[in-house]
Amino acid sequence: MRAVFAHPLARLVALVLAWAYLHHFIAGIRHLLMDLHLGMELRPARQSAAFTLVLSLLLTLAVAVKLW
């Protein structure tokens, strides 16, 4: 497994998959909150969408630091 993750392309693929998973997870929490009618207006909905993107990128950056 170490030999596989030693290749930069494998690390990049793992990083993209980590971002996809983290973004999907955080967006799911956002949608659960919207099911509770929290953040349904336009401005809070846009803010939560931006927050979802930023948080998923920050968490992916943390994974990238750990991966490299």
JSON list of N, CA and C in Angstrom, two decimals:
[
{"chain": "A", "resi": 1, "resn": "MET", "atom": "N", "xyz": [0.82, -1.18, 0.00]},
{"chain": "A", "resi": 1, "resn": "MET", "atom": "CA", "xyz": [0.00, 0.00, 0.00]},
{"chain": "A", "resi": 1, "resn": "MET", "atom": "C", "xyz": [0.88, 1.26, 0.00]},
{"chain": "A", "resi": 2, "resn": "ARG", "atom": "N", "xyz": [1.97, 1.20, 0.71]},
{"chain": "A", "resi": 2, "resn": "ARG", "atom": "CA", "xyz": [2.87, 2.36, 0.75]},
{"chain": "A", "resi": 2, "resn": "ARG", "atom": "C", "xyz": [3.45, 2.64, -0.64]},
{"chain": "A", "resi": 3, "resn": "ALA", "atom": "N", "xyz": [3.72, 1.59, -1.37]},
{"chain": "A", "resi": 3, "resn": "ALA", "atom": "CA", "xyz": [4.26, 1.78, -2.72]},
{"chain": "A", "resi": 3, "resn": "ALA", "atom": "C", "xyz": [3.24, 2.44, -3.63]},
{"chain": "A", "resi": 4, "resn": "VAL", "atom": "N", "xyz": [1.99, 2.09, -3.45]},
{"chain": "A", "resi": 4, "resn": "VAL", "atom": "CA", "xyz": [0.93, 2.69, -4.27]},
{"chain": "A", "resi": 4, "resn": "VAL", "atom": "C", "xyz": [0.80, 4.17, -3.95]},
{"chain": "A", "resi": 5, "resn": "PHE", "atom": "N", "xyz": [0.76, 4.52, -2.67]},
{"chain": "A", "resi": 5, "resn": "PHE", "atom": "CA", "xyz": [0.59, 5.91, -2.28]},
{"chain": "A", "resi": 5, "resn": "PHE", "atom": "C", "xyz": [1.88, 6.72, -2.40]},
{"chain": "A", "resi": 6, "resn": "ALA", "atom": "N", "xyz": [2.97, 6.09, -2.76]},
{"chain": "A", "resi": 6, "resn": "ALA", "atom": "CA", "xyz": [4.20, 6.83, -3.00]},
{"chain": "A", "resi": 6, "resn": "ALA", "atom": "C", "xyz": [4.14, 7.56, -4.34]},
{"chain": "A", "resi": 7, "resn": "HIS", "atom": "N", "xyz": [3.30, 7.07, -5.22]},
{"chain": "A", "resi": 7, "resn": "HIS", "atom": "CA", "xyz": [3.16, 7.70, -6.54]},
{"chain": "A", "resi": 7, "resn": "HIS", "atom": "C", "xyz": [2.29, 8.95, -6.42]},
{"chain": "A", "resi": 8, "resn": "PRO", "atom": "N", "xyz": [2.75, 10.08, -6.99]},
{"chain": "A", "resi": 8, "resn": "PRO", "atom": "CA", "xyz": [2.00, 11.35, -6.87]},
{"chain": "A", "resi": 8, "resn": "PRO", "atom": "C", "xyz": [0.59, 11.29, -7.47]},
{"chain": "A", "resi": 9, "resn": "LEU", "atom": "N", "xyz": [0.41, 10.54, -8.54]},
{"chain": "A", "resi": 9, "resn": "LEU", "atom": "CA", "xyz": [-0.91, 10.45, -9.15]},
{"chain": "A", "resi": 9, "resn": "LEU", "atom": "C", "xyz": [-1.89, 9.74, -8.21]},
{"chain": "A", "resi": 10, "resn": "ALA", "atom": "N", "xyz": [-1.43, 8.72, -7.52]},
{"chain": "A", "resi": 10, "resn": "ALA", "atom": "CA", "xyz": [-2.28, 8.01, -6.57]},
{"chain": "A", "resi": 10, "resn": "ALA", "atom": "C", "xyz": [-2.67, 8.92, -5.41]},
{"chain": "A", "resi": 11, "resn": "ARG", "atom": "N", "xyz": [-1.73, 9.74, -4.97]},
{"chain": "A", "resi": 11, "resn": "ARG", "atom": "CA", "xyz": [-2.03, 10.69, -3.90]},
{"chain": "A", "resi": 11, "resn": "ARG", "atom": "C", "xyz": [-3.04, 11.72, -4.36]},
{"chain": "A", "resi": 12, "resn": "LEU", "atom": "N", "xyz": [-2.90, 12.17, -5.59]},
{"chain": "A", "resi": 12, "resn": "LEU", "atom": "CA", "xyz": [-3.85, 13.15, -6.13]},
{"chain": "A", "resi": 12, "resn": "LEU", "atom": "C", "xyz": [-5.24, 12.55, -6.25]},
{"chain": "A", "resi": 13, "resn": "VAL", "atom": "N", "xyz": [-5.33, 11.33, -6.71]},
{"chain": "A", "resi": 13, "resn": "VAL", "atom": "CA", "xyz": [-6.63, 10.65, -6.80]},
{"chain": "A", "resi": 13, "resn": "VAL", "atom": "C", "xyz": [-7.23, 10.49, -5.42]},
{"chain": "A", "resi": 14, "resn": "ALA", "atom": "N", "xyz": [-6.43, 10.10, -4.45]},
{"chain": "A", "resi": 14, "resn": "ALA", "atom": "CA", "xyz": [-6.92, 9.96, -3.07]},
{"chain": "A", "resi": 14, "resn": "ALA", "atom": "C", "xyz": [-7.39, 11.29, -2.53]},
{"chain": "A", "resi": 15, "resn": "LEU", "atom": "N", "xyz": [-6.69, 12.35, -2.86]},
{"chain": "A", "resi": 15, "resn": "LEU", "atom": "CA", "xyz": [-7.07, 13.68, -2.40]},
{"chain": "A", "resi": 15, "resn": "LEU", "atom": "C", "xyz": [-8.38, 14.13, -3.02]},
{"chain": "A", "resi": 16, "resn": "VAL", "atom": "N", "xyz": [-8.56, 13.88, -4.30]},
{"chain": "A", "resi": 16, "resn": "VAL", "atom": "CA", "xyz": [-9.82, 14.24, -4.96]},
{"chain": "A", "resi": 16, "resn": "VAL", "atom": "C", "xyz": [-10.98, 13.43, -4.38]},
{"chain": "A", "resi": 17, "resn": "LEU", "atom": "N", "xyz": [-10.75, 12.17, -4.12]},
{"chain": "A", "resi": 17, "resn": "LEU", "atom": "CA", "xyz": [-11.80, 11.34, -3.52]},
{"chain": "A", "resi": 17, "resn": "LEU", "atom": "C", "xyz": [-12.11, 11.80, -2.09]},
{"chain": "A", "resi": 18, "resn": "ALA", "atom": "N", "xyz": [-11.09, 12.22, -1.36]},
{"chain": "A", "resi": 18, "resn": "ALA", "atom": "CA", "xyz": [-11.31, 12.73, -0.01]},
{"chain": "A", "resi": 18, "resn": "ALA", "atom": "C", "xyz": [-12.14, 14.00, -0.07]},
{"chain": "A", "resi": 19, "resn": "TRP", "atom": "N", "xyz": [-11.84, 14.90, -1.02]},
{"chain": "A", "resi": 19, "resn": "TRP", "atom": "CA", "xyz": [-12.63, 16.12, -1.16]},
{"chain": "A", "resi": 19, "resn": "TRP", "atom": "C", "xyz": [-14.08, 15.78, -1.49]},
{"chain": "A", "resi": 20, "resn": "ALA", "atom": "N", "xyz": [-14.29, 14.86, -2.42]},
{"chain": "A", "resi": 20, "resn": "ALA", "atom": "CA", "xyz": [-15.65, 14.48, -2.81]},
{"chain": "A", "resi": 20, "resn": "ALA", "atom": "C", "xyz": [-16.42, 13.94, -1.61]},
{"chain": "A", "resi": 21, "resn": "TYR", "atom": "N", "xyz": [-15.79, 13.07, -0.83]},
{"chain": "A", "resi": 21, "resn": "TYR", "atom": "CA", "xyz": [-16.44, 12.52, 0.34]},
{"chain": "A", "resi": 21, "resn": "TYR", "atom": "C", "xyz": [-16.75, 13.60, 1.37]},
{"chain": "A", "resi": 22, "resn": "LEU", "atom": "N", "xyz": [-15.79, 14.46, 1.68]},
{"chain": "A", "resi": 22, "resn": "LEU", "atom": "CA", "xyz": [-15.99, 15.49, 2.68]},
{"chain": "A", "resi": 22, "resn": "LEU", "atom": "C", "xyz": [-17.04, 16.50, 2.24]},
{"chain": "A", "resi": 23, "resn": "HIS", "atom": "N", "xyz": [-17.02, 16.88, 0.99]},
{"chain": "A", "resi": 23, "resn": "HIS", "atom": "CA", "xyz": [-18.01, 17.82, 0.48]},
{"chain": "A", "resi": 23, "resn": "HIS", "atom": "C", "xyz": [-19.41, 17.21, 0.55]},
{"chain": "A", "resi": 24, "resn": "HIS", "atom": "N", "xyz": [-19.52, 15.96, 0.15]},
{"chain": "A", "resi": 24, "resn": "HIS", "atom": "CA", "xyz": [-20.81, 15.27, 0.19]},
{"chain": "A", "resi": 24, "resn": "HIS", "atom": "C", "xyz": [-21.32, 15.16, 1.63]},
{"chain": "A", "resi": 25, "resn": "PHE", "atom": "N", "xyz": [-20.45, 14.85, 2.55]},
{"chain": "A", "resi": 25, "resn": "PHE", "atom": "CA", "xyz": [-20.81, 14.72, 3.96]},
{"chain": "A", "resi": 25, "resn": "PHE", "atom": "C", "xyz": [-21.31, 16.04, 4.53]},
{"chain": "A", "resi": 26, "resn": "ILE", "atom": "N", "xyz": [-20.56, 17.12, 4.28]},
{"chain": "A", "resi": 26, "resn": "ILE", "atom": "CA", "xyz": [-20.94, 18.42, 4.83]},
{"chain": "A", "resi": 26, "resn": "ILE", "atom": "C", "xyz": [-22.21, 18.94, 4.15]},
{"chain": "A", "resi": 27, "resn": "ALA", "atom": "N", "xyz": [-22.35, 18.71, 2.85]},
{"chain": "A", "resi": 27, "resn": "ALA", "atom": "CA", "xyz": [-23.56, 19.12, 2.14]},
{"chain": "A", "resi": 27, "resn": "ALA", "atom": "C", "xyz": [-24.77, 18.33, 2.67]},
{"chain": "A", "resi": 28, "resn": "GLY", "atom": "N", "xyz": [-24.56, 17.09, 3.04]},
{"chain": "A", "resi": 28, "resn": "GLY", "atom": "CA", "xyz": [-25.64, 16.30, 3.62]},
{"chain": "A", "resi": 28, "resn": "GLY", "atom": "C", "xyz": [-26.11, 16.88, 4.94]},
{"chain": "A", "resi": 29, "resn": "ILE", "atom": "N", "xyz": [-25.17, 17.31, 5.77]},
{"chain": "A", "resi": 29, "resn": "ILE", "atom": "CA", "xyz": [-25.54, 17.97, 7.03]},
{"chain": "A", "resi": 29, "resn": "ILE", "atom": "C", "xyz": [-26.30, 19.25, 6.74]},
{"chain": "A", "resi": 30, "resn": "ARG", "atom": "N", "xyz": [-25.84, 20.00, 5.74]},
{"chain": "A", "resi": 30, "resn": "ARG", "atom": "CA", "xyz": [-26.54, 21.24, 5.35]},
{"chain": "A", "resi": 30, "resn": "ARG", "atom": "C", "xyz": [-27.97, 20.95, 4.94]},
{"chain": "A", "resi": 31, "resn": "HIS", "atom": "N", "xyz": [-28.16, 19.89, 4.17]},
{"chain": "A", "resi": 31, "resn": "HIS", "atom": "CA", "xyz": [-29.51, 19.56, 3.72]},
{"chain": "A", "resi": 31, "resn": "HIS", "atom": "C", "xyz": [-30.38, 19.05, 4.87]},
{"chain": "A", "resi": 32, "resn": "LEU", "atom": "N", "xyz": [-29.78, 18.36, 5.82]},
{"chain": "A", "resi": 32, "resn": "LEU", "atom": "CA", "xyz": [-30.55, 17.96, 7.00]},
{"chain": "A", "resi": 32, "resn": "LEU", "atom": "C", "xyz": [-31.04, 19.18, 7.78]},
{"chain": "A", "resi": 33, "resn": "LEU", "atom": "N", "xyz": [-30.18, 20.19, 7.89]},
{"chain": "A", "resi": 33, "resn": "LEU", "atom": "CA", "xyz": [-30.59, 21.43, 8.55]},
{"chain": "A", "resi": 33, "resn": "LEU", "atom": "C", "xyz": [-31.68, 22.13, 7.75]},
{"chain": "A", "resi": 34, "resn": "MET", "atom": "N", "xyz": [-31.60, 22.07, 6.44]},
{"chain": "A", "resi": 34, "resn": "MET", "atom": "CA", "xyz": [-32.64, 22.68, 5.62]},
{"chain": "A", "resi": 34, "resn": "MET", "atom": "C", "xyz": [-33.95, 21.91, 5.74]},
{"chain": "A", "resi": 35, "resn": "ASP", "atom": "N", "xyz": [-33.88, 20.61, 5.99]},
{"chain": "A", "resi": 35, "resn": "ASP", "atom": "CA", "xyz": [-35.10, 19.83, 6.25]},
{"chain": "A", "resi": 35, "resn": "ASP", "atom": "C", "xyz": [-35.79, 20.28, 7.53]},
{"chain": "A", "resi": 36, "resn": "LEU", "atom": "N", "xyz": [-35.00, 20.83, 8.45]},
{"chain": "A", "resi": 36, "resn": "LEU", "atom": "CA", "xyz": [-35.55, 21.39, 9.68]},
{"chain": "A", "resi": 36, "resn": "LEU", "atom": "C", "xyz": [-35.95, 22.85, 9.50]},
{"chain": "A", "resi": 37, "resn": "HIS", "atom": "N", "xyz": [-35.94, 23.31, 8.25]},
{"chain": "A", "resi": 37, "resn": "HIS", "atom": "CA", "xyz": [-36.31, 24.68, 7.88]},
{"chain": "A", "resi": 37, "resn": "HIS", "atom": "C", "xyz": [-35.37, 25.72, 8.47]},
{"chain": "A", "resi": 38, "resn": "LEU", "atom": "N", "xyz": [-34.11, 25.37, 8.56]},
{"chain": "A", "resi": 38, "resn": "LEU", "atom": "CA", "xyz": [-33.08, 26.32, 8.99]},
{"chain": "A", "resi": 38, "resn": "LEU", "atom": "C", "xyz": [-32.29, 26.75, 7.77]},
{"chain": "A", "resi": 39, "resn": "GLY", "atom": "N", "xyz": [-32.18, 28.04, 7.55]},
{"chain": "A", "resi": 39, "resn": "GLY", "atom": "CA", "xyz": [-31.42, 28.55, 6.42]},
{"chain": "A", "resi": 39, "resn": "GLY", "atom": "C", "xyz": [-32.13, 28.39, 5.10]},
{"chain": "A", "resi": 40, "resn": "MET", "atom": "N", "xyz": [-33.43, 28.54, 5.08]},
{"chain": "A", "resi": 40, "resn": "MET", "atom": "CA", "xyz": [-34.19, 28.35, 3.85]},
{"chain": "A", "resi": 40, "resn": "MET", "atom": "C", "xyz": [-34.28, 29.61, 2.99]},
{"chain": "A", "resi": 41, "resn": "GLU", "atom": "N", "xyz": [-34.07, 30.77, 3.60]},
{"chain": "A", "resi": 41, "resn": "GLU", "atom": "CA", "xyz": [-34.13, 32.00, 2.82]},
{"chain": "A", "resi": 41, "resn": "GLU", "atom": "C", "xyz": [-32.91, 32.07, 1.91]},
{"chain": "A", "resi": 42, "resn": "LEU", "atom": "N", "xyz": [-32.96, 32.95, 0.93]},
{"chain": "A", "resi": 42, "resn": "LEU", "atom": "CA", "xyz": [-31.93, 32.99, -0.11]},
{"chain": "A", "resi": 42, "resn": "LEU", "atom": "C", "xyz": [-30.54, 33.31, 0.46]},
{"chain": "A", "resi": 43, "resn": "ARG", "atom": "N", "xyz": [-30.44, 34.35, 1.27]},
{"chain": "A", "resi": 43, "resn": "ARG", "atom": "CA", "xyz": [-29.12, 34.75, 1.77]},
{"chain": "A", "resi": 43, "resn": "ARG", "atom": "C", "xyz": [-28.49, 33.69, 2.67]},
{"chain": "A", "resi": 44, "resn": "PRO", "atom": "N", "xyz": [-29.20, 33.17, 3.68]},
{"chain": "A", "resi": 44, "resn": "PRO", "atom": "CA", "xyz": [-28.58, 32.10, 4.49]},
{"chain": "A", "resi": 44, "resn": "PRO", "atom": "C", "xyz": [-28.29, 30.83, 3.69]},
{"chain": "A", "resi": 45, "resn": "ALA", "atom": "N", "xyz": [-29.11, 30.53, 2.69]},
{"chain": "A", "resi": 45, "resn": "ALA", "atom": "CA", "xyz": [-28.86, 29.34, 1.87]},
{"chain": "A", "resi": 45, "resn": "ALA", "atom": "C", "xyz": [-27.57, 29.51, 1.08]},
{"chain": "A", "resi": 46, "resn": "ARG", "atom": "N", "xyz": [-27.35, 30.70, 0.53]},
{"chain": "A", "resi": 46, "resn": "ARG", "atom": "CA", "xyz": [-26.11, 30.95, -0.20]},
{"chain": "A", "resi": 46, "resn": "ARG", "atom": "C", "xyz": [-24.90, 30.95, 0.73]},
{"chain": "A", "resi": 47, "resn": "GLN", "atom": "N", "xyz": [-25.08, 31.49, 1.93]},
{"chain": "A", "resi": 47, "resn": "GLN", "atom": "CA", "xyz": [-23.98, 31.49, 2.89]},
{"chain": "A", "resi": 47, "resn": "GLN", "atom": "C", "xyz": [-23.63, 30.08, 3.32]},
{"chain": "A", "resi": 48, "resn": "SER", "atom": "N", "xyz": [-24.63, 29.24, 3.55]},
{"chain": "A", "resi": 48, "resn": "SER", "atom": "CA", "xyz": [-24.35, 27.87, 3.95]},
{"chain": "A", "resi": 48, "resn": "SER", "atom": "C", "xyz": [-23.72, 27.08, 2.81]},
{"chain": "A", "resi": 49, "resn": "ALA", "atom": "N", "xyz": [-24.08, 27.40, 1.57]},
{"chain": "A", "resi": 49, "resn": "ALA", "atom": "CA", "xyz": [-23.44, 26.74, 0.42]},
{"chain": "A", "resi": 49, "resn": "ALA", "atom": "C", "xyz": [-21.97, 27.12, 0.34]},
{"chain": "A", "resi": 50, "resn": "ALA", "atom": "N", "xyz": [-21.68, 28.40, 0.54]},
{"chain": "A", "resi": 50, "resn": "ALA", "atom": "CA", "xyz": [-20.29, 28.85, 0.52]},
{"chain": "A", "resi": 50, "resn": "ALA", "atom": "C", "xyz": [-19.52, 28.24, 1.69]},
{"chain": "A", "resi": 51, "resn": "PHE", "atom": "N", "xyz": [-20.15, 28.19, 2.85]},
{"chain": "A", "resi": 51, "resn": "PHE", "atom": "CA", "xyz": [-19.52, 27.59, 4.03]},
{"chain": "A", "resi": 51, "resn": "PHE", "atom": "C", "xyz": [-19.21, 26.12, 3.79]},
{"chain": "A", "resi": 52, "resn": "THR", "atom": "N", "xyz": [-20.11, 25.42, 3.13]},
{"chain": "A", "resi": 52, "resn": "THR", "atom": "CA", "xyz": [-19.90, 24.01, 2.80]},
{"chain": "A", "resi": 52, "resn": "THR", "atom": "C", "xyz": [-18.68, 23.84, 1.91]},
{"chain": "A", "resi": 53, "resn": "LEU", "atom": "N", "xyz": [-18.56, 24.67, 0.90]},
{"chain": "A", "resi": 53, "resn": "LEU", "atom": "CA", "xyz": [-17.43, 24.58, -0.01]},
{"chain": "A", "resi": 53, "resn": "LEU", "atom": "C", "xyz": [-16.12, 24.91, 0.70]},
{"chain": "A", "resi": 54, "resn": "VAL", "atom": "N", "xyz": [-16.11, 25.99, 1.46]},
{"chain": "A", "resi": 54, "resn": "VAL", "atom": "CA", "xyz": [-14.88, 26.40, 2.15]},
{"chain": "A", "resi": 54, "resn": "VAL", "atom": "C", "xyz": [-14.46, 25.35, 3.18]},
{"chain": "A", "resi": 55, "resn": "LEU", "atom": "N", "xyz": [-15.41, 24.86, 3.97]},
{"chain": "A", "resi": 55, "resn": "LEU", "atom": "CA", "xyz": [-15.08, 23.87, 4.99]},
{"chain": "A", "resi": 55, "resn": "LEU", "atom": "C", "xyz": [-14.57, 22.58, 4.37]},
{"chain": "A", "resi": 56, "resn": "SER", "atom": "N", "xyz": [-15.18, 22.15, 3.27]},
{"chain": "A", "resi": 56, "resn": "SER", "atom": "CA", "xyz": [-14.71, 20.92, 2.63]},
{"chain": "A", "resi": 56, "resn": "SER", "atom": "C", "xyz": [-13.30, 21.11, 2.07]},
{"chain": "A", "resi": 57, "resn": "LEU", "atom": "N", "xyz": [-13.01, 22.29, 1.54]},
{"chain": "A", "resi": 57, "resn": "LEU", "atom": "CA", "xyz": [-11.65, 22.55, 1.04]},
{"chain": "A", "resi": 57, "resn": "LEU", "atom": "C", "xyz": [-10.63, 22.61, 2.18]},
{"chain": "A", "resi": 58, "resn": "LEU", "atom": "N", "xyz": [-11.01, 23.21, 3.31]},
{"chain": "A", "resi": 58, "resn": "LEU", "atom": "CA", "xyz": [-10.09, 23.27, 4.45]},
{"chain": "A", "resi": 58, "resn": "LEU", "atom": "C", "xyz": [-9.82, 21.88, 5.01]},
{"chain": "A", "resi": 59, "resn": "LEU", "atom": "N", "xyz": [-10.85, 21.07, 5.12]},
{"chain": "A", "resi": 59, "resn": "LEU", "atom": "CA", "xyz": [-10.66, 19.70, 5.61]},
{"chain": "A", "resi": 59, "resn": "LEU", "atom": "C", "xyz": [-9.83, 18.88, 4.63]},
{"chain": "A", "resi": 60, "resn": "THR", "atom": "N", "xyz": [-10.02, 19.12, 3.34]},
{"chain": "A", "resi": 60, "resn": "THR", "atom": "CA", "xyz": [-9.22, 18.43, 2.33]},
{"chain": "A", "resi": 60, "resn": "THR", "atom": "C", "xyz": [-7.76, 18.87, 2.43]},
{"chain": "A", "resi": 61, "resn": "LEU", "atom": "N", "xyz": [-7.54, 20.13, 2.71]},
{"chain": "A", "resi": 61, "resn": "LEU", "atom": "CA", "xyz": [-6.17, 20.61, 2.91]},
{"chain": "A", "resi": 61, "resn": "LEU", "atom": "C", "xyz": [-5.53, 19.91, 4.10]},
{"chain": "A", "resi": 62, "resn": "ALA", "atom": "N", "xyz": [-6.29, 19.69, 5.16]},
{"chain": "A", "resi": 62, "resn": "ALA", "atom": "CA", "xyz": [-5.77, 18.97, 6.32]},
{"chain": "A", "resi": 62, "resn": "ALA", "atom": "C", "xyz": [-5.42, 17.52, 5.94]},
{"chain": "A", "resi": 63, "resn": "VAL", "atom": "N", "xyz": [-6.26, 16.91, 5.13]},
{"chain": "A", "resi": 63, "resn": "VAL", "atom": "CA", "xyz": [-5.96, 15.55, 4.66]},
{"chain": "A", "resi": 63, "resn": "VAL", "atom": "C", "xyz": [-4.71, 15.56, 3.77]},
{"chain": "A", "resi": 64, "resn": "ALA", "atom": "N", "xyz": [-4.58, 16.59, 2.94]},
{"chain": "A", "resi": 64, "resn": "ALA", "atom": "CA", "xyz": [-3.41, 16.68, 2.06]},
{"chain": "A", "resi": 64, "resn": "ALA", "atom": "C", "xyz": [-2.13, 16.82, 2.86]},
{"chain": "A", "resi": 65, "resn": "VAL", "atom": "N", "xyz": [-2.16, 17.60, 3.93]},
{"chain": "A", "resi": 65, "resn": "VAL", "atom": "CA", "xyz": [-0.98, 17.75, 4.78]},
{"chain": "A", "resi": 65, "resn": "VAL", "atom": "C", "xyz": [-0.61, 16.41, 5.40]},
{"chain": "A", "resi": 66, "resn": "LYS", "atom": "N", "xyz": [-1.61, 15.68, 5.84]},
{"chain": "A", "resi": 66, "resn": "LYS", "atom": "CA", "xyz": [-1.36, 14.37, 6.44]},
{"chain": "A", "resi": 66, "resn": "LYS", "atom": "C", "xyz": [-0.88, 13.36, 5.40]},
{"chain": "A", "resi": 67, "resn": "LEU", "atom": "N", "xyz": [-1.41, 13.47, 4.17]},
{"chain": "A", "resi": 67, "resn": "LEU", "atom": "CA", "xyz": [-1.08, 12.53, 3.11]},
{"chain": "A", "resi": 67, "resn": "LEU", "atom": "C", "xyz": [0.34, 12.75, 2.58]},
{"chain": "A", "resi": 68, "resn": "TRP", "atom": "N", "xyz": [0.78, 13.98, 2.51]},
{"chain": "A", "resi": 68, "resn": "TRP", "atom": "CA", "xyz": [2.12, 14.28, 2.02]},
{"chain": "A", "resi": 68, "resn": "TRP", "atom": "C", "xyz": [3.02, 14.45, 3.20]}
]
